[in-house]
Tab-separated table of C-alpha atoms in Angstrom:
chain	number	residue	atom	x	y	z
A	1	ILE	CA	119.461	67.698	-42.822
A	2	THR	CA	120.027	66.276	-46.306
A	3	GLY	CA	118.498	62.935	-47.161
A	4	VAL	CA	120.872	60.288	-48.612
A	5	SER	CA	118.604	57.095	-49.304
A	6	SER	CA	115.241	55.848	-47.920
A	7	GLY	CA	115.033	55.024	-44.199
A	8	SER	CA	114.378	56.512	-40.757
A	9	ALA	CA	116.828	57.966	-38.138
A	10	LYS	CA	116.561	59.215	-34.577
A	11	ILE	CA	118.183	62.587	-33.785
A	12	THR	CA	118.309	63.397	-29.961
A	13	LEU	CA	118.932	67.042	-28.750
A	14	ARG	CA	120.322	68.071	-25.207
A	15	HIS	CA	120.825	71.467	-23.884
A	16	SER	CA	122.598	72.345	-20.430
A	17	LYS	CA	119.740	74.186	-19.201
A	18	ALA	CA	117.120	71.628	-19.885
A	19	ALA	CA	116.988	68.722	-17.455
A	20	TYR	CA	115.550	66.194	-20.287
A	21	PRO	CA	116.797	65.462	-24.080
A	22	TYR	CA	114.410	65.776	-26.881
A	23	SER	CA	114.267	63.172	-29.649
A	24	VAL	CA	113.065	63.772	-33.317
A	25	LEU	CA	112.656	61.282	-36.127
A	26	VAL	CA	113.864	61.765	-39.602
A	27	ASP	CA	112.054	59.954	-42.374
A	28	VAL	CA	113.682	59.937	-45.631
A	29	THR	CA	111.447	58.351	-48.898
A	30	ASP	CA	112.184	58.257	-52.331
A	31	ASP	CA	108.672	57.234	-53.543
A	32	GLY	CA	106.506	59.656	-51.560
A	33	LYS	CA	105.345	56.976	-49.236
A	34	ALA	CA	105.811	58.067	-45.660
A	35	SER	CA	106.843	55.623	-42.907
A	36	PRO	CA	104.276	55.025	-40.108
A	37	TYR	CA	105.417	56.445	-36.780
A	38	ILE	CA	103.837	56.936	-33.217
A	39	THR	CA	103.309	60.578	-32.120
A	40	SER	CA	101.506	62.207	-29.163
A	41	SER	CA	100.655	65.875	-28.444
A	42	ASN	CA	103.099	65.845	-25.329
A	43	ASN	CA	106.488	64.541	-25.181
A	44	ILE	CA	106.833	65.333	-21.237
A	45	ILE	CA	104.062	64.433	-18.939
A	46	THR	CA	104.572	66.281	-15.608
A	47	ILE	CA	102.588	64.960	-12.476
A	48	ASP	CA	102.000	67.152	-9.720
A	49	LEU	CA	101.943	64.873	-6.660
A	50	ASP	CA	100.850	67.742	-4.513
A	51	ASN	CA	97.668	68.275	-6.180
A	52	ASN	CA	96.830	65.435	-8.777
A	53	PRO	CA	99.031	62.451	-9.141
A	54	LYS	CA	97.328	60.926	-12.088
A	55	ALA	CA	97.769	61.785	-15.861
A	56	SER	CA	96.317	60.459	-19.228
A	57	LEU	CA	98.052	60.059	-22.473
A	58	ASN	CA	96.778	59.766	-25.929
A	59	VAL	CA	98.979	58.414	-28.756
A	60	SER	CA	98.370	58.101	-32.614
A	61	LEU	CA	99.999	55.941	-35.206
A	62	MET	CA	100.512	58.146	-38.575
A	63	ASN	CA	100.817	57.219	-42.167
A	64	ILE	CA	98.851	54.084	-41.892
A	65	MET	CA	95.200	53.527	-42.729
A	66	ASP	CA	92.995	52.128	-39.904
A	67	PRO	CA	95.681	51.224	-37.360
A	68	ASP	CA	94.976	48.700	-35.125
A	69	ILE	CA	95.022	50.736	-31.718
A	70	ASN	CA	94.901	47.617	-29.612
A	71	CYS	CA	98.445	46.605	-30.802
A	72	PHE	CA	100.059	49.697	-28.544
A	73	SER	CA	102.316	48.636	-25.916
A	74	TYR	CA	103.439	50.698	-23.060
A	75	LYS	CA	106.124	50.347	-20.585
A	76	LEU	CA	108.202	52.319	-18.054
A	77	TYR	CA	111.994	52.519	-17.962
A	78	ASP	CA	114.587	54.311	-16.149
A	79	TYR	CA	117.283	56.327	-17.655
A	80	ASN	CA	119.700	53.208	-17.891
A	81	GLY	CA	117.211	51.191	-19.939
A	82	ASN	CA	115.902	49.141	-16.883
A	83	GLU	CA	112.056	48.264	-17.123
A	84	LEU	CA	110.248	49.652	-13.827
A	85	PHE	CA	107.408	47.974	-12.384
A	86	SER	CA	105.925	48.904	-8.999
A	87	SER	CA	109.213	50.606	-7.691
A	88	GLY	CA	109.591	53.383	-9.957
A	89	PRO	CA	108.202	57.174	-9.646
A	90	ALA	CA	105.211	56.381	-11.509
A	91	VAL	CA	103.102	53.286	-12.493
A	92	ILE	CA	100.765	52.478	-15.361
A	93	THR	CA	97.265	52.056	-13.896
A	94	ASP	CA	95.506	50.910	-16.965
A	95	THR	CA	95.368	50.973	-20.884
A	96	ALA	CA	92.584	51.171	-23.537
A	97	GLY	CA	93.943	50.957	-27.077
A	98	ASN	CA	95.752	54.442	-27.899
A	99	ILE	CA	95.272	55.645	-24.165
A	100	CYS	CA	97.346	55.113	-21.285
A	101	ASN	CA	96.566	56.224	-17.683
A	102	ILE	CA	99.625	56.859	-15.264
A	103	GLU	CA	99.842	57.542	-11.676
A	104	GLY	CA	102.773	59.269	-9.778
A	105	LYS	CA	104.126	57.623	-6.709
A	106	SER	CA	107.373	59.525	-5.706
A	107	GLU	CA	109.460	62.314	-7.042
A	108	GLY	CA	111.629	61.407	-9.836
A	109	GLU	CA	111.770	60.879	-13.689
A	110	CYS	CA	111.180	57.660	-15.731
A	111	ILE	CA	110.485	56.966	-19.357
A	112	LEU	CA	107.105	55.706	-20.935
A	113	ARG	CA	108.241	53.839	-24.036
A	114	VAL	CA	105.060	53.486	-26.520
A	115	THR	CA	105.443	50.688	-29.199
A	116	HIS	CA	103.357	49.590	-32.070
A	117	PRO	CA	104.234	46.758	-34.637
A	118	SER	CA	103.830	48.904	-37.547
A	119	SER	CA	106.142	51.565	-36.468
A	120	THR	CA	110.026	51.170	-36.882
A	121	TYR	CA	110.738	53.344	-33.691
A	122	PRO	CA	109.004	53.581	-30.452
A	123	LEU	CA	107.863	56.990	-28.719
A	124	ASP	CA	109.656	57.624	-25.762
A	125	ILE	CA	107.577	60.211	-23.355
A	126	ILE	CA	109.434	61.678	-20.287
A	127	ILE	CA	107.417	61.050	-17.060
A	128	ARG	CA	108.371	63.775	-14.319
A	129	SER	CA	106.503	63.277	-10.854
A	130	LEU	CA	107.339	66.346	-9.074
A	131	LYS	CA	106.159	68.358	-5.929
A	132	HIS	CA	106.957	71.588	-7.777
A	133	SER	CA	106.679	71.577	-11.464
A	134	ASP	CA	109.099	74.370	-12.541
A	135	SER	CA	111.714	72.682	-14.538
A	136	SER	CA	112.725	73.952	-18.061
A	137	TYR	CA	112.707	71.588	-20.991
A	138	ILE	CA	113.271	71.599	-24.748
A	139	GLU	CA	110.533	72.231	-27.394
A	140	LEU	CA	111.160	71.723	-31.081
A	141	THR	CA	108.926	73.480	-34.006
A	142	ASP	CA	108.240	69.724	-35.139
A	143	SER	CA	108.345	66.275	-33.774
A	144	MET	CA	108.770	64.767	-37.098
A	145	ILE	CA	110.876	65.758	-40.017
A	146	ARG	CA	110.036	64.326	-43.658
A	147	VAL	CA	112.311	65.005	-46.513
A	148	THR	CA	112.677	63.380	-50.134
A	149	GLU	CA	115.594	63.265	-52.110
A	150	ASN	CA	117.741	66.425	-52.450
A	151	GLN	CA	114.798	68.268	-50.511
A	152	LYS	CA	115.557	70.064	-47.429
A	153	GLY	CA	113.588	70.270	-44.014
A	154	GLU	CA	114.455	72.130	-40.980
A	155	VAL	CA	113.415	72.176	-37.373
A	156	ARG	CA	114.293	74.882	-34.627
A	157	ALA	CA	114.722	74.282	-30.829
A	158	THR	CA	113.933	76.260	-27.906
A	159	ILE	CA	113.663	75.990	-24.116
A	160	ALA	CA	110.373	76.214	-22.635
A	161	ASN	CA	109.279	77.326	-19.034
A	162	THR	CA	111.925	79.632	-18.271
A	163	SER	CA	112.337	83.359	-18.361
A	164	GLU	CA	116.043	83.416	-18.931
A	165	ALA	CA	117.889	83.967	-22.327
A	166	ILE	CA	118.758	80.986	-24.063
A	167	ASP	CA	122.090	80.874	-25.749
A	168	PRO	CA	121.730	78.714	-28.752
A	169	ASN	CA	125.342	77.538	-28.662
A	170	LEU	CA	124.379	75.356	-25.823
A	171	PHE	CA	122.267	73.071	-27.766
A	172	THR	CA	123.817	69.693	-28.792
A	173	TRP	CA	122.438	67.364	-31.251
A	174	THR	CA	123.234	63.751	-31.386
A	175	PHE	CA	122.719	61.566	-34.232
A	176	SER	CA	122.051	57.791	-34.622
A	177	SER	CA	124.779	55.667	-36.072
A	178	SER	CA	123.011	55.365	-39.563
A	179	ALA	CA	121.552	58.798	-39.788
A	180	SER	CA	124.356	59.632	-42.342
A	181	LEU	CA	123.333	56.865	-44.666
A	182	TYR	CA	119.957	58.566	-45.130
A	183	ALA	CA	120.450	62.430	-44.673
A	184	ASP	CA	122.961	65.164	-44.566
A	185	TYR	CA	122.381	67.544	-41.691
A	186	THR	CA	123.804	70.905	-40.603
A	187	VAL	CA	123.375	72.880	-37.427
A	188	PHE	CA	123.081	76.594	-37.688
A	189	ASN	CA	123.353	79.415	-35.133
A	190	GLY	CA	125.978	77.765	-33.089
A	191	ASN	CA	129.905	78.288	-32.859
A	192	GLY	CA	130.574	74.500	-31.884
A	193	ILE	CA	130.217	70.884	-33.740
A	194	ASN	CA	126.616	70.025	-33.855
A	195	SER	CA	125.763	72.984	-31.495
A	196	GLY	CA	122.862	75.638	-32.270
A	197	ASP	CA	119.232	76.050	-32.246
A	198	LEU	CA	118.384	75.186	-35.979
A	199	LEU	CA	118.904	71.955	-37.728
A	200	GLU	CA	118.697	71.588	-41.480
A	201	ILE	CA	118.200	68.218	-43.136
A	202	LYS	CA	118.415	66.988	-46.903
A	203	GLY	CA	117.564	63.739	-47.777
A	204	LYS	CA	119.994	61.498	-49.887
A	205	HIS	CA	119.057	59.304	-52.775
């Protein structure tokens, strides 16, 4: 990815062997100041309904001094963008600042969306409630790519929780509509458009 001008964009990665997509934020800056963003150690939370239906998530707000952790907001959505209340595969049992506790109710998947007024983009975390947690999923070498004007950054994708050989040509990368305003990007190790496991980004001025 090549930076074009200051701003932020989101890139979403999919693979035919992974049940869920993976999103990464691109932050392009020309003054060395990084944009605030929400992060977590896990982008997929798997709830084992057979053994322990409860899970806890800890999030952080980066690139801001003394963030108000009480401003984090948590909501559950289905894949069509509809907010879930008590009828989804999981429910939010309680929150405390940057900690959110979840309990699985039935088999299925949903998205936990974390927001903070200081962050441009929310953080979407996939919640899987399963009786047999054996699905493979996408992992990236980094969840945040930061580049300045004419500097390059890169991120590589892989499929976790599988013993099968992974064809890098089967990855597909989808870029937000404004991404080309801020950065140039190239996908390597693939034969098709936007296919491959290595993404290079260069910031624009």
